[in-house]
Amino acid sequence: SLSEHRQRTEDDGERRNARRLSQLGDVNMSTSSFVDAPTIEQPAQPSYARLFATFLVFVLAASFNLTLLSPYLVGLLVWGRPRTVPRLAQIARYIRLPFTVHPPPPGLSIQARSYILLLILIKAACIPLWGLAWHLDELLYGRRLDDPSVAVVKPIFVISAGRTGSTQFSRYIESDPFVEAPSLIRCFFPYIWLWRIVSSTVGLFLTSDDARAKLMASISPEMLERHELDPMKADTFDAPFYTYHMNYIAPTLGPDVFADDMNMARANPTDSPQIKDDFVRVVDRLGRKHLLMLELDPQKEEDRHCEEEPRRFFLKGHFLFAASALEQKYPDASFLTLVRDPASRLRSCINYMRIGPSDPGLGPTPWAWLATALLRTEEDYCRVEMEWFSRRKGDGIESATEAPAKRCVVQMEDFISDLEGTMKWVYRQCLGREGVSAHVPRVHASRRRSDYSVDRALNEVGIDGATLQNRLQDYITWCKSHSLKKE
């Protein structure tokens, strides 16, 4: 029968992939039914000159931050640990990893391990600096930040898998004057005192457009082909959050650490309770800081008093691991995801991560590591996303509230083919408003969506796409069930 033939084909593909996987070495076996053997690359070899320069940076960073240690310790006693610095347990774990991990080919050379260890030590050494930056906000604005007038009410969270069009979607939502979203640059540096100093000094002779142009000039053309990056607009919040902690170093340590610490669906069990608590606390403080900045700006404050409804805080990212914690904190929130065919999404993710920003001493993450890690995390994301966005009141502790948070699912195909119809549905079903803001575009701007400079197919990185589709058939069916064409 057709079903028996399909099962035999899938079994043959899995056995073939399992045999080829042995060429990759000791890889997490949760991916053994998927991964072929991509071409082995040469291991990263940071030069001795770079190692020495990085060591000097560590010495200077440690020496400078030693002078800040006493006031930082006082701040710890008064305000506690800033949620924007890594925890001691995570630091200790990461210091051990360069000595203990054994990633598959191309592996890690002695130079690479030494270099990664120095990056970890530099991050740890700078804790007093970044901790004091956070404490200074608490000293100057702590009481106002705790005031109910800047409480985050009815926030909007776009929590979507990578490469689903969520950035472009967020740009449209952000254009609504009733939506307030912190820019990417402010998320990387979430300090009111810094924003105000920059505004009253650098801002006098450098416009936001000039600053944007200078920042964009540092981004590779390959990156800009695939991502509508704008540091002055809202973007993926996971990037700043993971740079607060050690997680951004995970891809350099092999696919297992990559998959454990960069899994957007499930936080690493070692860090899970703490990372979720840190995330929610940072989001709430960031939201309050952003809303307080509106009050501190006379023109924006005047505009705000003329409005009939409060502005809604908006944040976009892939942070599905924190969705339930955010719902508990904000039961009046709206949660929205965009969904896309998983094979197409995975291919885009792998290529995007390959050309994304990487450390000059280590170079881009090897294709084999990307394929192994992202295959595991993306399948995980599909299943958790389907379960979480299918919940209704009473399904679990998190959603058993009197006013459960709204959950909305949008197909990427609908978003691309019928922008106006999709945005009308989103405003009505997810935001609770009739009519789309006049500031939101009705048609997409022209954009290149093919012929990328770097664009490997799944089979070129050792992934059997047919097997992946078969394993995620329930997710694919769930995605299709949310097509607006059916409504």
Tab-separated table of C-alpha atoms in Angstrom:
chain	number	residue	atom	x	y	z
A	1	SER	CA	0.000	0.000	0.000
A	2	LEU	CA	1.011	3.651	-0.295
A	3	SER	CA	1.370	3.989	3.483
A	4	GLU	CA	3.578	0.889	3.710
A	5	HIS	CA	5.768	2.148	0.862
A	6	ARG	CA	6.086	5.534	2.566
A	7	GLN	CA	7.049	3.859	5.854
A	8	ARG	CA	9.694	1.679	4.143
A	9	THR	CA	11.111	4.746	2.393
A	10	GLU	CA	11.291	6.655	5.663
A	11	ASP	CA	12.920	3.723	7.475
A	12	ASP	CA	15.500	3.333	4.705
A	13	GLY	CA	16.269	7.052	4.859
A	14	GLU	CA	16.694	6.945	8.616
A	15	ARG	CA	18.996	3.907	8.489
A	16	ARG	CA	21.064	5.553	5.766
A	17	ASN	CA	21.334	8.782	7.753
A	18	ALA	CA	22.252	6.898	10.928
A	19	ARG	CA	25.153	5.171	9.123
A	20	ARG	CA	26.406	8.460	7.692
A	21	LEU	CA	26.065	10.210	11.027
A	22	SER	CA	28.884	8.068	12.430
A	23	GLN	CA	31.232	10.148	10.291
A	24	LEU	CA	30.377	13.197	12.384
A	25	GLY	CA	31.563	11.686	15.657
A	26	ASP	CA	29.817	11.924	19.023
A	27	VAL	CA	26.663	13.923	18.245
A	28	ASN	CA	23.490	14.049	20.331
A	29	MET	CA	21.501	11.016	19.185
A	30	SER	CA	18.203	12.893	19.142
A	31	THR	CA	19.232	13.996	15.655
A	32	SER	CA	20.431	10.593	14.436
A	33	SER	CA	17.378	9.998	12.274
A	34	PHE	CA	17.998	13.168	10.312
A	35	VAL	CA	21.543	14.177	9.668
A	36	ASP	CA	23.634	13.118	6.686
A	37	ALA	CA	27.376	13.751	6.615
A	38	PRO	CA	28.145	17.204	5.213
A	39	THR	CA	31.588	18.179	4.033
A	40	ILE	CA	34.098	18.370	6.882
A	41	GLU	CA	35.609	21.825	7.325
A	42	GLN	CA	38.946	22.787	8.798
A	43	PRO	CA	38.912	23.658	12.522
A	44	ALA	CA	39.242	27.287	13.527
A	45	GLN	CA	42.806	28.309	14.299
A	46	PRO	CA	43.016	31.757	15.955
A	47	SER	CA	46.502	33.137	15.425
A	48	TYR	CA	48.894	33.481	18.344
A	49	ALA	CA	48.890	37.233	17.770
A	50	ARG	CA	45.113	37.294	18.186
A	51	LEU	CA	45.347	35.121	21.295
A	52	PHE	CA	47.882	37.497	22.811
A	53	ALA	CA	45.794	40.564	21.928
A	54	THR	CA	42.697	38.937	23.446
A	55	PHE	CA	44.665	38.101	26.588
A	56	LEU	CA	45.661	41.766	26.884
A	57	VAL	CA	42.000	42.773	26.522
A	58	PHE	CA	41.164	40.404	29.383
A	59	VAL	CA	43.896	41.885	31.591
A	60	LEU	CA	42.743	45.445	30.887
A	61	ALA	CA	39.051	44.557	31.389
A	62	ALA	CA	39.794	42.771	34.658
A	63	SER	CA	41.961	45.622	35.933
A	64	PHE	CA	39.387	48.282	35.105
A	65	ASN	CA	36.445	46.341	36.523
A	66	LEU	CA	38.363	45.623	39.704
A	67	THR	CA	38.067	49.344	40.486
A	68	LEU	CA	34.283	49.064	40.057
A	69	LEU	CA	33.887	45.974	42.210
A	70	SER	CA	33.238	47.747	45.538
A	71	PRO	CA	30.405	50.004	44.316
A	72	TYR	CA	28.953	47.044	42.403
A	73	LEU	CA	28.894	44.938	45.580
A	74	VAL	CA	27.106	47.776	47.363
A	75	GLY	CA	24.579	47.838	44.536
A	76	LEU	CA	24.069	44.098	44.946
A	77	LEU	CA	23.164	44.620	48.594
A	78	VAL	CA	20.702	47.414	47.772
A	79	TRP	CA	19.079	46.256	44.513
A	80	GLY	CA	20.193	42.653	44.059
A	81	ARG	CA	21.765	41.055	40.999
A	82	PRO	CA	20.941	42.812	37.741
A	83	ARG	CA	19.173	40.380	35.435
A	84	THR	CA	21.382	41.625	32.598
A	85	VAL	CA	24.538	39.938	33.886
A	86	PRO	CA	25.260	36.182	33.914
A	87	ARG	CA	24.773	34.127	37.052
A	88	LEU	CA	27.788	32.629	38.837
A	89	ALA	CA	26.610	29.087	38.108
A	90	GLN	CA	26.456	29.794	34.384
A	91	ILE	CA	29.874	31.434	34.443
A	92	ALA	CA	31.392	28.405	36.188
A	93	ARG	CA	29.766	26.022	33.692
A	94	TYR	CA	31.048	27.979	30.715
A	95	ILE	CA	34.584	28.187	32.107
A	96	ARG	CA	34.610	24.372	32.282
A	97	LEU	CA	33.217	23.818	28.792
A	98	PRO	CA	36.344	24.674	26.720
A	99	PHE	CA	38.150	21.927	28.649
A	100	THR	CA	35.401	19.302	28.545
A	101	VAL	CA	33.474	19.530	25.245
A	102	HIS	CA	34.348	17.210	22.377
A	103	PRO	CA	32.402	18.473	19.369
A	104	PRO	CA	32.325	16.480	16.112
A	105	PRO	CA	34.471	17.450	13.102
A	106	PRO	CA	35.892	19.974	12.499
A	107	GLY	CA	36.308	19.915	16.281
A	108	LEU	CA	38.087	22.518	18.386
A	109	SER	CA	41.806	23.150	18.222
A	110	ILE	CA	43.875	24.051	21.296
A	111	GLN	CA	44.066	27.626	20.033
A	112	ALA	CA	40.296	27.789	19.591
A	113	ARG	CA	39.645	26.422	23.085
A	114	SER	CA	42.074	28.935	24.576
A	115	TYR	CA	40.498	31.768	22.628
A	116	ILE	CA	36.945	30.822	23.675
A	117	LEU	CA	38.062	30.599	27.308
A	118	LEU	CA	39.444	34.149	27.053
A	119	LEU	CA	36.128	35.386	25.607
A	120	ILE	CA	34.305	33.815	28.560
A	121	LEU	CA	36.720	35.361	31.065
A	122	ILE	CA	36.357	38.804	29.461
A	123	LYS	CA	32.574	38.529	29.707
A	124	ALA	CA	32.822	37.526	33.368
A	125	ALA	CA	35.348	40.269	34.136
A	126	CYS	CA	32.988	42.974	32.813
A	127	ILE	CA	30.142	42.100	35.181
A	128	PRO	CA	30.785	45.067	37.527
A	129	LEU	CA	30.630	47.516	34.594
A	130	TRP	CA	27.330	46.282	33.193
A	131	GLY	CA	25.921	45.660	36.650
A	132	LEU	CA	26.610	49.247	37.715
A	133	ALA	CA	25.038	50.515	34.492
A	134	TRP	CA	21.813	48.757	35.520
A	135	HIS	CA	22.079	49.864	39.161
A	136	LEU	CA	22.516	53.495	38.102
A	137	ASP	CA	19.046	53.396	36.536
A	138	GLU	CA	17.661	51.992	39.784
A	139	LEU	CA	19.363	54.791	41.739
A	140	LEU	CA	18.142	57.595	39.466
A	141	TYR	CA	14.749	56.305	38.329
A	142	GLY	CA	13.887	53.344	40.577
A	143	ARG	CA	10.858	54.938	42.269
A	144	ARG	CA	9.410	56.208	39.000
A	145	LEU	CA	9.948	52.816	37.376
A	146	ASP	CA	7.877	51.209	40.143
A	147	ASP	CA	5.048	53.699	39.640
A	148	PRO	CA	1.781	52.223	38.278
A	149	SER	CA	1.712	54.922	35.592
A	150	VAL	CA	4.456	53.096	33.683
A	151	ALA	CA	3.161	49.584	34.292
A	152	VAL	CA	3.153	47.305	31.254
A	153	VAL	CA	-0.517	46.750	30.375
A	154	LYS	CA	-1.851	44.538	27.583
A	155	PRO	CA	1.567	43.965	25.991
A	156	ILE	CA	1.932	42.439	22.545
A	157	PHE	CA	4.433	39.631	22.083
A	158	VAL	CA	5.296	38.240	18.674
A	159	ILE	CA	6.930	34.928	19.563
A	160	SER	CA	7.728	33.205	16.324
A	161	ALA	CA	10.309	30.769	15.003
A	162	GLY	CA	13.183	32.242	13.062
A	163	ARG	CA	12.825	32.962	9.349
A	164	THR	CA	9.041	33.282	9.300
A	165	GLY	CA	8.718	36.933	8.314
A	166	SER	CA	8.318	38.062	11.930
A	167	THR	CA	10.721	41.002	11.555
A	168	GLN	CA	8.812	42.472	8.628
A	169	PHE	CA	5.529	41.824	10.433
A	170	SER	CA	6.883	43.616	13.504
A	171	ARG	CA	7.846	46.620	11.421
A	172	TYR	CA	4.200	46.984	10.379
A	173	ILE	CA	2.857	46.595	13.926
A	174	GLU	CA	5.472	49.018	15.225
A	175	SER	CA	4.315	51.686	12.778
A	176	ASP	CA	1.025	51.931	14.708
A	177	PRO	CA	1.311	55.020	16.977
A	178	PHE	CA	-0.462	53.153	19.793
A	179	VAL	CA	2.310	50.545	19.893
A	180	GLU	CA	5.567	51.237	21.723
A	181	ALA	CA	8.588	49.068	20.926
A	182	PRO	CA	12.168	49.609	22.124
A	183	SER	CA	14.711	49.709	19.325
A	184	LEU	CA	17.309	46.983	18.930
A	185	ILE	CA	20.107	49.311	20.040
A	186	ARG	CA	18.185	50.215	23.199
A	187	CYS	CA	17.616	46.551	23.953
A	188	PHE	CA	21.377	45.957	23.780
A	189	PHE	CA	21.942	48.913	26.137
A	190	PRO	CA	18.823	49.114	28.374
A	191	TYR	CA	19.844	52.119	30.455
A	192	ILE	CA	17.770	55.307	30.693
A	193	TRP	CA	20.691	57.411	31.884
A	194	LEU	CA	22.692	56.373	28.804
A	195	TRP	CA	19.810	57.089	26.412
A	196	ARG	CA	19.386	60.582	27.870
A	197	ILE	CA	23.108	61.398	27.789
A	198	VAL	CA	23.418	60.258	24.176
A	199	SER	CA	20.301	62.222	23.214
A	200	SER	CA	21.602	65.463	24.753
A	201	THR	CA	25.178	65.119	23.463
A	202	VAL	CA	25.789	62.918	20.439
A	203	GLY	CA	22.199	63.429	19.334
A	204	LEU	CA	22.841	67.143	18.839
A	205	PHE	CA	25.110	66.577	15.831
A	206	LEU	CA	24.383	62.977	14.791
A	207	THR	CA	20.860	62.222	13.613
A	208	SER	CA	19.276	58.806	14.001
A	209	ASP	CA	19.546	58.352	10.231
A	210	ASP	CA	23.286	59.062	10.377
A	211	ALA	CA	23.732	56.640	13.265
A	212	ARG	CA	21.716	54.012	11.420
A	213	ALA	CA	23.867	54.398	8.306
A	214	LYS	CA	27.087	54.013	10.296
A	215	LEU	CA	25.844	50.899	12.073
A	216	MET	CA	24.471	49.356	8.892
A	217	ALA	CA	27.816	49.864	7.150
A	218	SER	CA	29.331	47.316	9.542
A	219	ILE	CA	26.857	44.584	8.514
A	220	SER	CA	27.799	42.207	5.706
A	221	PRO	CA	25.828	42.391	2.427
A	222	GLU	CA	24.986	38.683	2.780
A	223	MET	CA	23.351	39.392	6.136
A	224	LEU	CA	21.317	42.292	4.766
A	225	GLU	CA	20.052	40.090	1.917
A	226	ARG	CA	18.267	37.871	4.419
A	227	HIS	CA	17.337	40.206	7.248
A	228	GLU	CA	15.655	43.605	7.273
A	229	LEU	CA	18.005	44.865	9.910
A	230	ASP	CA	17.455	48.311	11.380
A	231	PRO	CA	19.151	49.035	14.734
A	232	MET	CA	16.744	51.927	15.309
A	233	LYS	CA	13.680	49.674	15.033
A	234	ALA	CA	12.349	46.721	17.001
A	235	ASP	CA	14.056	43.432	16.258
A	236	THR	CA	14.648	40.007	17.749
A	237	PHE	CA	15.012	40.504	21.516
A	238	ASP	CA	16.718	37.133	22.037
A	239	ALA	CA	19.949	38.522	20.581
A	240	PRO	CA	20.392	41.238	23.252
A	241	PHE	CA	19.152	38.959	26.028
A	242	TYR	CA	21.598	36.175	25.218
A	243	THR	CA	24.459	38.663	25.048
A	244	TYR	CA	23.623	39.712	28.613
A	245	HIS	CA	24.446	36.154	29.613
A	246	MET	CA	26.866	33.517	28.272
A	247	ASN	CA	24.509	31.888	25.770
A	248	TYR	CA	25.817	33.798	22.758
A	249	ILE	CA	29.116	31.884	23.099
A	250	ALA	CA	27.334	28.502	22.818
A	251	PRO	CA	27.617	28.083	18.996
A	252	THR	CA	31.411	28.193	19.253
A	253	LEU	CA	31.459	25.145	21.540
A	254	GLY	CA	29.855	22.602	19.226
A	255	PRO	CA	26.348	21.478	18.253
A	256	ASP	CA	25.372	19.978	21.614
A	257	VAL	CA	26.082	23.142	23.606
A	258	PHE	CA	24.580	25.171	20.750
A	259	ALA	CA	21.347	23.144	20.834
A	260	ASP	CA	21.115	23.174	24.641
A	261	ASP	CA	21.798	26.849	25.257
A	262	MET	CA	20.308	28.426	22.125
A	263	ASN	CA	17.088	26.401	22.126
A	264	MET	CA	14.288	28.952	21.870
A	265	ALA	CA	11.618	26.393	22.712
A	266	ARG	CA	13.049	24.991	25.940
A	267	ALA	CA	15.632	26.611	28.170
A	268	ASN	CA	18.585	24.458	29.188
A	269	PRO	CA	17.404	22.473	32.254
A	270	THR	CA	20.561	23.598	34.048
A	271	ASP	CA	19.479	27.238	33.737
A	272	SER	CA	15.730	26.961	33.156
A	273	PRO	CA	14.182	28.427	36.344
A	274	GLN	CA	16.737	31.235	36.547
A	275	ILE	CA	16.776	32.152	32.857
A	276	LYS	CA	12.975	32.386	32.732
A	277	ASP	CA	12.907	34.555	35.842
A	278	ASP	CA	15.670	36.759	34.445
A	279	PHE	CA	13.852	37.070	31.139
A	280	VAL	CA	10.522	38.171	32.613
A	281	ARG	CA	12.169	40.633	34.994
A	282	VAL	CA	14.232	42.176	32.203
A	283	VAL	CA	11.204	42.428	29.904
A	284	ASP	CA	9.130	44.142	32.584
A	285	ARG	CA	11.878	46.597	33.487
A	286	LEU	CA	12.639	47.266	29.821
A	287	GLY	CA	8.961	47.956	29.168
A	288	ARG	CA	8.725	50.323	32.132
A	289	LYS	CA	11.906	52.112	31.073
A	290	HIS	CA	10.602	52.586	27.576
A	291	LEU	CA	7.270	53.948	28.818
A	292	LEU	CA	9.019	56.204	31.323
A	293	MET	CA	11.130	57.653	28.506
A	294	LEU	CA	7.875	58.763	26.879
A	295	GLU	CA	6.970	60.673	30.030
A	296	LEU	CA	10.429	62.242	30.169
A	297	ASP	CA	10.035	63.496	26.583
A	298	PRO	CA	7.773	66.607	26.781
A	299	GLN	CA	6.507	66.337	23.198
A	300	LYS	CA	5.672	62.647	23.444
A	301	GLU	CA	4.060	63.175	26.840
A	302	GLU	CA	1.822	65.890	25.388
A	303	ASP	CA	0.829	63.595	22.519
A	304	ARG	CA	0.130	60.790	24.968
A	305	HIS	CA	-2.338	62.852	27.001
A	306	CYS	CA	-4.269	63.625	23.808
A	307	GLU	CA	-4.865	59.947	23.135
A	308	GLU	CA	-7.957	58.065	24.241
A	309	GLU	CA	-6.275	54.710	24.866
A	310	PRO	CA	-2.943	53.776	26.462
A	311	ARG	CA	-0.058	52.728	24.311
A	312	ARG	CA	0.810	49.046	24.308
A	313	PHE	CA	4.320	47.740	24.843
A	314	PHE	CA	5.515	45.479	22.024
A	315	LEU	CA	8.352	42.959	21.903
A	316	LYS	CA	9.361	40.559	19.175
A	317	GLY	CA	11.543	37.473	19.265
A	318	HIS	CA	11.735	33.691	19.321
A	319	PHE	CA	11.553	33.332	23.137
A	320	LEU	CA	8.996	30.523	23.277
A	321	PHE	CA	10.792	29.128	26.348
A	322	ALA	CA	9.487	32.127	28.320
A	323	ALA	CA	5.947	32.274	26.875
A	324	SER	CA	4.219	30.673	29.865
A	325	ALA	CA	6.165	32.815	32.325
A	326	LEU	CA	5.197	35.934	30.373
A	327	GLU	CA	1.560	34.849	30.334
A	328	GLN	CA	1.606	34.441	34.108
A	329	LYS	CA	3.071	37.920	34.447
A	330	TYR	CA	0.736	39.479	31.864
A	331	PRO	CA	-2.542	37.549	31.584
A	332	ASP	CA	-3.937	40.440	29.517
A	333	ALA	CA	-1.197	40.077	26.888
A	334	SER	CA	-1.621	39.172	23.223
A	335	PHE	CA	0.678	36.468	21.831
A	336	LEU	CA	1.110	35.996	18.110
A	337	THR	CA	3.179	33.641	15.987
A	338	LEU	CA	3.841	33.352	12.259
A	339	VAL	CA	4.234	29.813	10.942
A	340	ARG	CA	6.000	28.489	7.862
A	341	ASP	CA	6.794	25.147	6.243
A	342	PRO	CA	9.468	23.665	8.564
A	343	ALA	CA	11.818	22.458	5.818
A	344	SER	CA	11.896	25.871	4.147
A	345	ARG	CA	12.331	27.548	7.495
A	346	LEU	CA	15.168	25.236	8.531
A	347	ARG	CA	17.030	25.833	5.282
A	348	SER	CA	16.725	29.577	5.743
A	349	CYS	CA	17.819	29.336	9.397
A	350	ILE	CA	20.953	27.360	8.577
A	351	ASN	CA	22.045	29.768	5.852
A	352	TYR	CA	21.173	32.792	7.974
A	353	MET	CA	23.206	31.552	10.934
A	354	ARG	CA	26.112	30.778	8.636
A	355	ILE	CA	26.341	34.354	7.362
A	356	GLY	CA	25.380	35.990	10.667
A	357	PRO	CA	27.847	37.943	12.811
A	358	SER	CA	30.699	35.718	13.996
A	359	ASP	CA	33.841	36.218	16.007
A	360	PRO	CA	36.781	37.104	13.740
A	361	GLY	CA	39.019	34.707	15.620
A	362	LEU	CA	36.785	31.702	15.020
A	363	GLY	CA	34.967	32.445	11.783
A	364	PRO	CA	31.466	31.235	10.888
A	365	THR	CA	29.923	28.247	12.639
A	366	PRO	CA	30.691	25.029	10.679
A	367	TRP	CA	27.918	23.773	8.404
A	368	ALA	CA	27.893	20.388	10.159
A	369	TRP	CA	27.309	21.999	13.561
A	370	LEU	CA	24.566	24.242	12.198
A	371	ALA	CA	22.765	21.309	10.585
A	372	THR	CA	22.958	19.136	13.706
A	373	ALA	CA	22.022	21.819	16.236
A	374	LEU	CA	19.313	23.633	14.271
A	375	LEU	CA	17.649	20.423	13.185
A	376	ARG	CA	17.213	19.507	16.826
A	377	THR	CA	16.119	22.956	18.024
A	378	GLU	CA	13.778	23.653	15.106
A	379	GLU	CA	11.914	20.359	15.464
A	380	ASP	CA	11.636	21.077	19.162
A	381	TYR	CA	10.284	24.539	18.404
A	382	CYS	CA	7.639	23.155	16.065
A	383	ARG	CA	6.242	20.791	18.667
A	384	VAL	CA	6.307	23.246	21.580
A	385	GLU	CA	4.857	26.028	19.423
A	386	MET	CA	1.986	23.810	18.282
A	387	GLU	CA	1.221	22.758	21.854
A	388	TRP	CA	1.493	26.231	23.409
A	389	PHE	CA	-0.487	28.153	20.808
A	390	SER	CA	-3.204	25.466	20.862
A	391	ARG	CA	-3.840	25.920	24.576
A	392	ARG	CA	-7.114	27.291	25.777
A	393	LYS	CA	-8.438	28.289	29.176
A	394	GLY	CA	-8.200	25.397	31.615
A	395	ASP	CA	-5.655	23.389	29.597
A	396	GLY	CA	-2.943	24.004	32.163
A	397	ILE	CA	-1.968	26.024	35.186
A	398	GLU	CA	-0.491	28.818	33.113
A	399	SER	CA	-3.613	29.350	31.020
A	400	ALA	CA	-6.236	28.737	33.715
A	401	THR	CA	-6.875	32.415	34.359
A	402	GLU	CA	-10.050	34.434	34.301
A	403	ALA	CA	-8.810	36.292	31.236
A	404	PRO	CA	-6.341	33.992	29.444
A	405	ALA	CA	-3.895	35.675	27.145
A	406	LYS	CA	-4.876	35.796	23.495
A	407	ARG	CA	-3.060	33.396	21.192
A	408	CYS	CA	-3.055	34.017	17.454
A	409	VAL	CA	-1.456	32.060	14.622
A	410	VAL	CA	-0.758	33.559	11.185
A	411	GLN	CA	0.493	31.628	8.172
A	412	MET	CA	3.463	33.229	6.458
A	413	GLU	CA	1.831	32.484	3.087
A	414	ASP	CA	-1.218	34.567	4.063
A	415	PHE	CA	0.999	37.380	5.324
A	416	ILE	CA	2.892	37.493	2.012
A	417	SER	CA	-0.038	37.064	-0.367
A	418	ASP	CA	-2.710	39.123	1.433
A	419	LEU	CA	-1.139	41.706	3.712
A	420	GLU	CA	-4.239	43.864	4.116
A	421	GLY	CA	-6.518	40.916	4.893
A	422	THR	CA	-3.995	39.446	7.313
A	423	MET	CA	-3.508	42.697	9.208
A	424	LYS	CA	-7.285	43.203	9.485
A	425	TRP	CA	-7.563	39.728	11.006
A	426	VAL	CA	-4.657	40.369	13.401
A	427	TYR	CA	-6.099	43.685	14.591
A	428	ARG	CA	-9.524	42.173	15.158
A	429	GLN	CA	-8.629	38.773	16.614
A	430	CYS	CA	-5.357	39.460	18.404
A	431	LEU	CA	-5.289	43.162	19.240
A	432	GLY	CA	-9.026	43.555	19.866
A	433	ARG	CA	-9.421	46.538	17.568
A	434	GLU	CA	-11.637	47.083	14.572
A	435	GLY	CA	-9.838	48.589	11.642
A	436	VAL	CA	-6.143	48.715	10.866
A	437	SER	CA	-4.117	51.807	11.708
A	438	ALA	CA	-3.640	54.126	8.747
A	439	HIS	CA	0.090	53.979	9.433
A	440	VAL	CA	0.269	50.250	8.658
A	441	PRO	CA	1.121	49.467	4.995
A	442	ARG	CA	-1.471	47.701	2.854
A	443	VAL	CA	1.039	46.256	0.396
A	444	HIS	CA	4.559	44.937	0.843
A	445	ALA	CA	7.544	46.916	-0.371
A	446	SER	CA	9.577	45.210	-3.076
A	447	ARG	CA	12.215	42.913	-1.649
A	448	ARG	CA	14.666	40.324	-2.972
A	449	ARG	CA	13.643	36.860	-1.753
A	450	SER	CA	15.811	34.543	-3.863
A	451	ASP	CA	19.229	34.212	-5.499
A	452	TYR	CA	20.987	34.755	-2.181
A	453	SER	CA	24.783	34.879	-2.155
A	454	VAL	CA	24.860	32.010	0.369
A	455	ASP	CA	22.034	29.511	-0.012
A	456	ARG	CA	22.762	25.827	0.571
A	457	ALA	CA	19.928	23.341	0.197
A	458	LEU	CA	19.151	20.920	3.034
A	459	ASN	CA	20.707	17.976	1.223
A	460	GLU	CA	23.902	20.010	0.782
A	461	VAL	CA	24.267	20.264	4.560
A	462	GLY	CA	23.348	16.610	5.092
A	463	ILE	CA	19.643	16.793	5.971
A	464	ASP	CA	16.975	14.534	4.485
A	465	GLY	CA	14.129	16.993	3.931
A	466	ALA	CA	11.558	14.281	3.154
A	467	THR	CA	12.234	12.554	6.471
A	468	LEU	CA	11.920	15.852	8.292
A	469	GLN	CA	8.568	16.591	6.632
A	470	ASN	CA	7.259	13.136	7.546
A	471	ARG	CA	8.244	13.509	11.181
A	472	LEU	CA	6.583	16.931	11.407
A	473	GLN	CA	3.452	16.112	9.438
A	474	ASP	CA	1.228	16.855	12.432
A	475	TYR	CA	2.801	20.295	12.749
A	476	ILE	CA	2.407	20.973	9.024
A	477	THR	CA	-1.269	20.025	9.239
A	478	TRP	CA	-1.698	22.300	12.251
A	479	CYS	CA	-0.100	25.217	10.376
A	480	LYS	CA	-2.394	24.730	7.383
A	481	SER	CA	-5.421	24.668	9.655
A	482	HIS	CA	-4.746	28.334	10.456
A	483	SER	CA	-4.921	29.517	6.880
A	484	LEU	CA	-7.110	32.597	6.545
A	485	LYS	CA	-8.456	31.139	3.304
A	486	LYS	CA	-10.416	28.668	5.412
A	487	GLU	CA	-12.176	31.386	7.382
